[in-house]
Short mmCIF file of C-alpha atoms in Angstrom, two decimals:
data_model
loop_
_atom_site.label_atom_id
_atom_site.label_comp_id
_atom_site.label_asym_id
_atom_site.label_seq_id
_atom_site.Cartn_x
_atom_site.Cartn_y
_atom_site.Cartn_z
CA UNK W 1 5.64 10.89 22.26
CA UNK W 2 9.74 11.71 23.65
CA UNK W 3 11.98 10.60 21.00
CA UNK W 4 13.24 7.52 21.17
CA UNK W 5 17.01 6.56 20.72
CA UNK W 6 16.24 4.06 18.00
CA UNK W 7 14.97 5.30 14.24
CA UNK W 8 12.79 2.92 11.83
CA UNK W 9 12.22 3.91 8.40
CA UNK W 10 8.84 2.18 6.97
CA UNK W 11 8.74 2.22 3.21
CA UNK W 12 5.74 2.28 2.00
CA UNK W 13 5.07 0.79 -1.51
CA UNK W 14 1.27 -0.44 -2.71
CA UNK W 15 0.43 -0.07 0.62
CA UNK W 16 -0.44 3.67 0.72
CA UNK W 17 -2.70 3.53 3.96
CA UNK W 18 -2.80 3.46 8.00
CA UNK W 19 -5.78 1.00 8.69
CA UNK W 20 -4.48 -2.31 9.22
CA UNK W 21 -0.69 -1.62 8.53
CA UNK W 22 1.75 -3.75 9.88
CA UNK W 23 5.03 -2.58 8.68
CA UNK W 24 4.17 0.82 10.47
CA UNK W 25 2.52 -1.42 13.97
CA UNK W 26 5.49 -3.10 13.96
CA UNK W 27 8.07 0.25 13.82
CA UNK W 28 6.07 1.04 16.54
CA UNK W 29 6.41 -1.58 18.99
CA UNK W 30 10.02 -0.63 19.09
CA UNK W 31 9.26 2.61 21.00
CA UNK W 32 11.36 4.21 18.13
CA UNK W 33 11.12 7.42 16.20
CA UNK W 34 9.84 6.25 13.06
CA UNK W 35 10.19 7.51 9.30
CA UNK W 36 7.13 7.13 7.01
CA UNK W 37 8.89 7.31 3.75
CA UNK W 38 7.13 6.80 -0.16
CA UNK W 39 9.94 6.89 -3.03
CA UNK W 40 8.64 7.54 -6.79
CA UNK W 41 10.42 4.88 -8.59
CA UNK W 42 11.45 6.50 -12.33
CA UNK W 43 11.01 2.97 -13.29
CA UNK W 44 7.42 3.07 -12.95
CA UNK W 45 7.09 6.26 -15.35
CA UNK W 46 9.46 4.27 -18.25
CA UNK W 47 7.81 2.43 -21.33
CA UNK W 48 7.78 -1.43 -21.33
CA UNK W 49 9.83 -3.31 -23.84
CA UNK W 50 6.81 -3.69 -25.75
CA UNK W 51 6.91 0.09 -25.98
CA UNK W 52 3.88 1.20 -23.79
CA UNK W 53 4.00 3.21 -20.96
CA UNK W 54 3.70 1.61 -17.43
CA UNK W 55 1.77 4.02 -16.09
CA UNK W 56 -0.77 6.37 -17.91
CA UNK W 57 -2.51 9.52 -16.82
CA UNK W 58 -5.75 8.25 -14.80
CA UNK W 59 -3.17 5.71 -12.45
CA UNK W 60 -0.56 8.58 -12.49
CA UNK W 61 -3.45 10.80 -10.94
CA UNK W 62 -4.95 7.99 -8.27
CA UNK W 63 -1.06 7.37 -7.36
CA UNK W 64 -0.41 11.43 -6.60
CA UNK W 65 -4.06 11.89 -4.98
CA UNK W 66 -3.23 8.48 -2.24
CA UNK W 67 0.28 9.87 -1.51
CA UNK W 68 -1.13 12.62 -1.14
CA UNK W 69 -3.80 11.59 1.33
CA UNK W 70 -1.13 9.14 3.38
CA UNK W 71 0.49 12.48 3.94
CA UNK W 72 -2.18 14.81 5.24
CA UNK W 73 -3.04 11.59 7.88
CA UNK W 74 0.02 11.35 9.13
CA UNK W 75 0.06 15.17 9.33
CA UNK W 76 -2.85 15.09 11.37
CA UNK W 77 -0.87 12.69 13.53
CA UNK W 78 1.65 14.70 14.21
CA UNK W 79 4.29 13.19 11.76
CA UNK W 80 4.69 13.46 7.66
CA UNK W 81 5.96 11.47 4.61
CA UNK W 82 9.45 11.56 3.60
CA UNK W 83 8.96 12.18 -0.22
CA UNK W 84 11.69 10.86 -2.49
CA UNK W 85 12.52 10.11 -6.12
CA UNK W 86 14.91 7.56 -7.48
CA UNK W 87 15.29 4.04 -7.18
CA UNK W 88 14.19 2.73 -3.98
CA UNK W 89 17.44 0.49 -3.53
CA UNK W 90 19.56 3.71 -3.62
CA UNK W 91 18.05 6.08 -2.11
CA UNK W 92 16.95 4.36 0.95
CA UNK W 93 20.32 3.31 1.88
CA UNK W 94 21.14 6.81 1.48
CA UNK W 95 18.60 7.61 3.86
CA UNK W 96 19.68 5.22 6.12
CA UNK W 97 23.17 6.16 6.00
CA UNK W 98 22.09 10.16 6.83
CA UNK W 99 19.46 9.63 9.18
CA UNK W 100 21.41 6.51 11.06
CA UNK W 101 18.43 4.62 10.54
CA UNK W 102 18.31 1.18 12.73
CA UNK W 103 15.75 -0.90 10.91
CA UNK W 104 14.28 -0.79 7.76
CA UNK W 105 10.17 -1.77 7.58
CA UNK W 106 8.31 -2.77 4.80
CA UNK W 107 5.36 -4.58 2.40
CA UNK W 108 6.69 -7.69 0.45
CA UNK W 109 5.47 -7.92 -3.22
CA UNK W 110 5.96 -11.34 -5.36
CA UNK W 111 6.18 -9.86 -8.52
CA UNK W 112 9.27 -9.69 -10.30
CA UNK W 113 10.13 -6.48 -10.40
CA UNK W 114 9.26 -5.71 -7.17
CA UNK W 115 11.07 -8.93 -5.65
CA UNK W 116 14.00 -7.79 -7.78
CA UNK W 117 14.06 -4.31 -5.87
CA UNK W 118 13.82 -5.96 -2.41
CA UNK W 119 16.63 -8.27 -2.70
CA UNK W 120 18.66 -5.12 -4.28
CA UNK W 121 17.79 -3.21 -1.20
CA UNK W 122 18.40 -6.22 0.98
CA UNK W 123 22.07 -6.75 0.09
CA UNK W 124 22.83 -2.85 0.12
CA UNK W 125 20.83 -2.38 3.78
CA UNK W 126 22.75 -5.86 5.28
CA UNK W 127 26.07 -4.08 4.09
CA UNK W 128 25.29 -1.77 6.28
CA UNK W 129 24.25 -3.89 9.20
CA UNK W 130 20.50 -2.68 9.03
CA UNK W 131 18.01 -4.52 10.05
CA UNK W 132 14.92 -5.73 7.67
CA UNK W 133 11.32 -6.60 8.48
CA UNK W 134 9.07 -7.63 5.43
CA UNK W 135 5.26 -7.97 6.41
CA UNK W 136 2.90 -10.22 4.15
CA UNK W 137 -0.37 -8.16 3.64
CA UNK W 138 -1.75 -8.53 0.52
CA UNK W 139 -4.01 -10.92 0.83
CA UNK W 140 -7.28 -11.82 3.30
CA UNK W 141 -5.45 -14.94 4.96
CA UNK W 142 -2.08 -15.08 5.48
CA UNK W 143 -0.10 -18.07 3.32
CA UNK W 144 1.04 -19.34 6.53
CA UNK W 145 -2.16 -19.98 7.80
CA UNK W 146 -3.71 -21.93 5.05
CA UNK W 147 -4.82 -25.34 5.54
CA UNK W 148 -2.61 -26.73 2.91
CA UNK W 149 0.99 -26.11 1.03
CA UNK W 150 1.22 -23.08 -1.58
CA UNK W 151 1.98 -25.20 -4.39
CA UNK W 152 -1.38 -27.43 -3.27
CA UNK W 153 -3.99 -25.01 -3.58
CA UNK W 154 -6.78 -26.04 -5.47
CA UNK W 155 -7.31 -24.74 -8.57
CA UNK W 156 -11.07 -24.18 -8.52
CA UNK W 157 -12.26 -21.02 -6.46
CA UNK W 158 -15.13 -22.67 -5.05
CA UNK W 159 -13.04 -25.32 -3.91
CA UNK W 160 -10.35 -22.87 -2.47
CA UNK W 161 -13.06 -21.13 -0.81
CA UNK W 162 -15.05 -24.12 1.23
CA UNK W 163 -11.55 -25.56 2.68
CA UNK W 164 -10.77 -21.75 4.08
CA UNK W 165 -13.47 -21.24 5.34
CA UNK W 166 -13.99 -24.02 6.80
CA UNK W 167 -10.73 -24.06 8.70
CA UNK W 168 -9.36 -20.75 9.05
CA UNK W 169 -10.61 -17.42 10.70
CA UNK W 170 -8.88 -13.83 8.88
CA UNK W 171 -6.70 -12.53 11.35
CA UNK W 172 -7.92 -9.10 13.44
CA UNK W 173 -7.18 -5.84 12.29
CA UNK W 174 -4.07 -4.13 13.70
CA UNK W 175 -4.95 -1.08 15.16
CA UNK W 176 -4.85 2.36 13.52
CA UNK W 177 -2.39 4.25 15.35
CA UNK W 178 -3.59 7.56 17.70
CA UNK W 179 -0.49 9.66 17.72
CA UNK W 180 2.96 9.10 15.54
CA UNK W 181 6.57 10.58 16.83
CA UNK W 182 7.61 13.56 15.20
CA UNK W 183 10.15 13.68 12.24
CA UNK W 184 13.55 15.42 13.17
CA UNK W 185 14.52 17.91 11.49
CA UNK W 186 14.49 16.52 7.86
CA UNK W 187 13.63 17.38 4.54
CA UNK W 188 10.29 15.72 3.85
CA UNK W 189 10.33 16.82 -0.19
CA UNK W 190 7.13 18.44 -2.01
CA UNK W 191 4.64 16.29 -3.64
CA UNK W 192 4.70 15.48 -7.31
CA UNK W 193 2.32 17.19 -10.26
CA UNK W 194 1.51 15.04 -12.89
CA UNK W 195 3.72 16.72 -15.30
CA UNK W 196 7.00 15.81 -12.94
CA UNK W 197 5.75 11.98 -13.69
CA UNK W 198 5.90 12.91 -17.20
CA UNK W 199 2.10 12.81 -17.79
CA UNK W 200 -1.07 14.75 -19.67
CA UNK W 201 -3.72 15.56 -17.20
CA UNK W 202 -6.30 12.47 -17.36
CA UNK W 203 -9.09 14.02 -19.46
CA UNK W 204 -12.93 13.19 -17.57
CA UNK W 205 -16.12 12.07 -19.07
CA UNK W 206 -19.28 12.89 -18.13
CA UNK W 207 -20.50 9.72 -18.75
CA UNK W 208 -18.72 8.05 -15.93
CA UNK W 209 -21.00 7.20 -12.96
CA UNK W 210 -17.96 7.39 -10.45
CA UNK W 211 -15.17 9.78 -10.15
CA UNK W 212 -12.39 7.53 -8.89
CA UNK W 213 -10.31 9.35 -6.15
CA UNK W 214 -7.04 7.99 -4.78
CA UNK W 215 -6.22 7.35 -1.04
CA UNK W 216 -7.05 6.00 1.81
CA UNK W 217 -9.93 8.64 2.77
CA UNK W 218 -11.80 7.82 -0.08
CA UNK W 219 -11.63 4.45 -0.46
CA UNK W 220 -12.75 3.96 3.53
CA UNK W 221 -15.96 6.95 2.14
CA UNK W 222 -16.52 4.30 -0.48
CA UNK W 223 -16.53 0.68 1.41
CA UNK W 224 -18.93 2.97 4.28
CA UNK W 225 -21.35 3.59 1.10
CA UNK W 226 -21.74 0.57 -0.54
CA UNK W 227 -21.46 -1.93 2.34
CA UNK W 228 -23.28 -0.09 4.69
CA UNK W 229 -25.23 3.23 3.57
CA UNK W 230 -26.50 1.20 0.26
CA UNK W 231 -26.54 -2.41 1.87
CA UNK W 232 -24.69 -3.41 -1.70
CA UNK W 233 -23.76 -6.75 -0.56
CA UNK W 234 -27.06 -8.11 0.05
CA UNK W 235 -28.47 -7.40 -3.98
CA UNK W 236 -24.45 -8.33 -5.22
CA UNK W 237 -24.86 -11.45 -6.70
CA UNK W 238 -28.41 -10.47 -8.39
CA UNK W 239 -26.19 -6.99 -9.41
CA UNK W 240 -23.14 -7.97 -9.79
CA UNK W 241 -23.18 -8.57 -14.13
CA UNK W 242 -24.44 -5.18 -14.61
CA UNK W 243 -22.73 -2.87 -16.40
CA UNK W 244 -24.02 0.57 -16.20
CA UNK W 245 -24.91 2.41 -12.97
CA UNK W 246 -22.20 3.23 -10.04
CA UNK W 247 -23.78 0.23 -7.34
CA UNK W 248 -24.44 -2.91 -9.21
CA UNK W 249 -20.75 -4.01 -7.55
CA UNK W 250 -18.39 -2.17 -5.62
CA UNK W 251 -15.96 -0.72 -8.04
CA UNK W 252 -12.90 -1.53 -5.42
CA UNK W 253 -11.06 -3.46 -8.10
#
């Protein structure tokens, strides 16, 4: 791809993936260079005010082994991930001020924190006259789809389930992309250990009947087995109290 005047930074978050991603579709309808860019929050690393640590070794690991992944894909698509640690709200502005970045894509969260981070970032990007595009994709169907108001949705699953279904189709995948711009000539920053997060190595057991592995890669290896090599779905609900065994249900939780 030629390089394109225009520069969009897409941040990922929980998002760490390139099947079905809109913040990064959407950089790229702009025919713009665009930044792939994952930021460690310390934040996430800290101890709650209960005193227990947010994050312990096993999620430490599956967080290192999907950035990890995201990078090496959009490697093989001729780009890279922009590696960062710090609080998101600073350091992306700092980006944005170094890079002269022209819009700013990205995954919106509801969760407090998270919503707390976004509006910090919002009011430093709009002082500096940056454009923002949040993309809702967290869920199956998108709210604004739904057949009724957020604060009317029925309580009971089964009953949530028969009026969507009943009246709304999930929207199509967007497509993966083929190729990605290069990165100029930036540093792109070395991946973490688990030791720079602060962590012990997760210690295995050889009693476990999976070996969870983060990233993308894997979890596509994973939905292939069990919906397709295994046919999982069609024993599930005769399956799916088990509690020993790797297939009664398909672990994606």
């Amino acid at each position: 791809m030629a390089p394109s005047h225009l520069i969009n930074l897409v941040w990922y978050r929980h998002d760490l993936r390139l099947h079905d991603h809109e913040p990064m579709h959407q950089a790229l309808q702009q025919d713009a260079q665009v930044i792939p860019v994952y930021c460690f929050d310390p934040r996430h690393f800290a101890t709650t005010s209960f005193g227990f640590p947010k994050t312990g070794p096993f999620r430490g690991q599956f967080l290192l082994e999907s950035v990890a992944d995201l990078r090496q894909s959009l490697q093989r698509l001729g780009s890279n991930l922009v590696v960062c640690w710090g609080n998101p709200e600073e350091v992306i502005p700092g980006l944005v001020r170094q890079l002269k970045i022209d819009a700013v894509y990205f995954q919106a969260e509801v969760t407090t924190e998270e919503v707390a981070v976004e509006t910090a970032l919002e009011t430093a990007l709009t002082q500096l006259s940056v454009k923002i595009y949040r993309a809702w994709s967290t869920t199956l169907y998108h709210p604004a789809e739904l057949p009724f108001k957020l604060a009317a949705t029925p309580e009971l699953f089964t009953k949530f389930r028969q009026a969507i279904e009943a009246q709304v189709l999930v929207r199509r995948l967007l497509p993966t992309p083929e190729r990605l711009p290069a990165l100029p000539d930036i540093e792109v920053g070395d991946l973490l250990t688990i030791a720079d997060l602060g962590l012990d190595s997760p210690k295995s057991d050889n009693r476990a009947v999976l070996q969870f592995q983060g990233g993308e890669t894997a979890a596509l290896t994973r939905l292939n087995h069990y919906f397709w090599k295994t046919d999982g779905l069609k024993s599930y609900k005769e399956t799916r109290n088990g509690m020993l065994g790797a297939e009664y249900s398909s672990k994606f939780s």
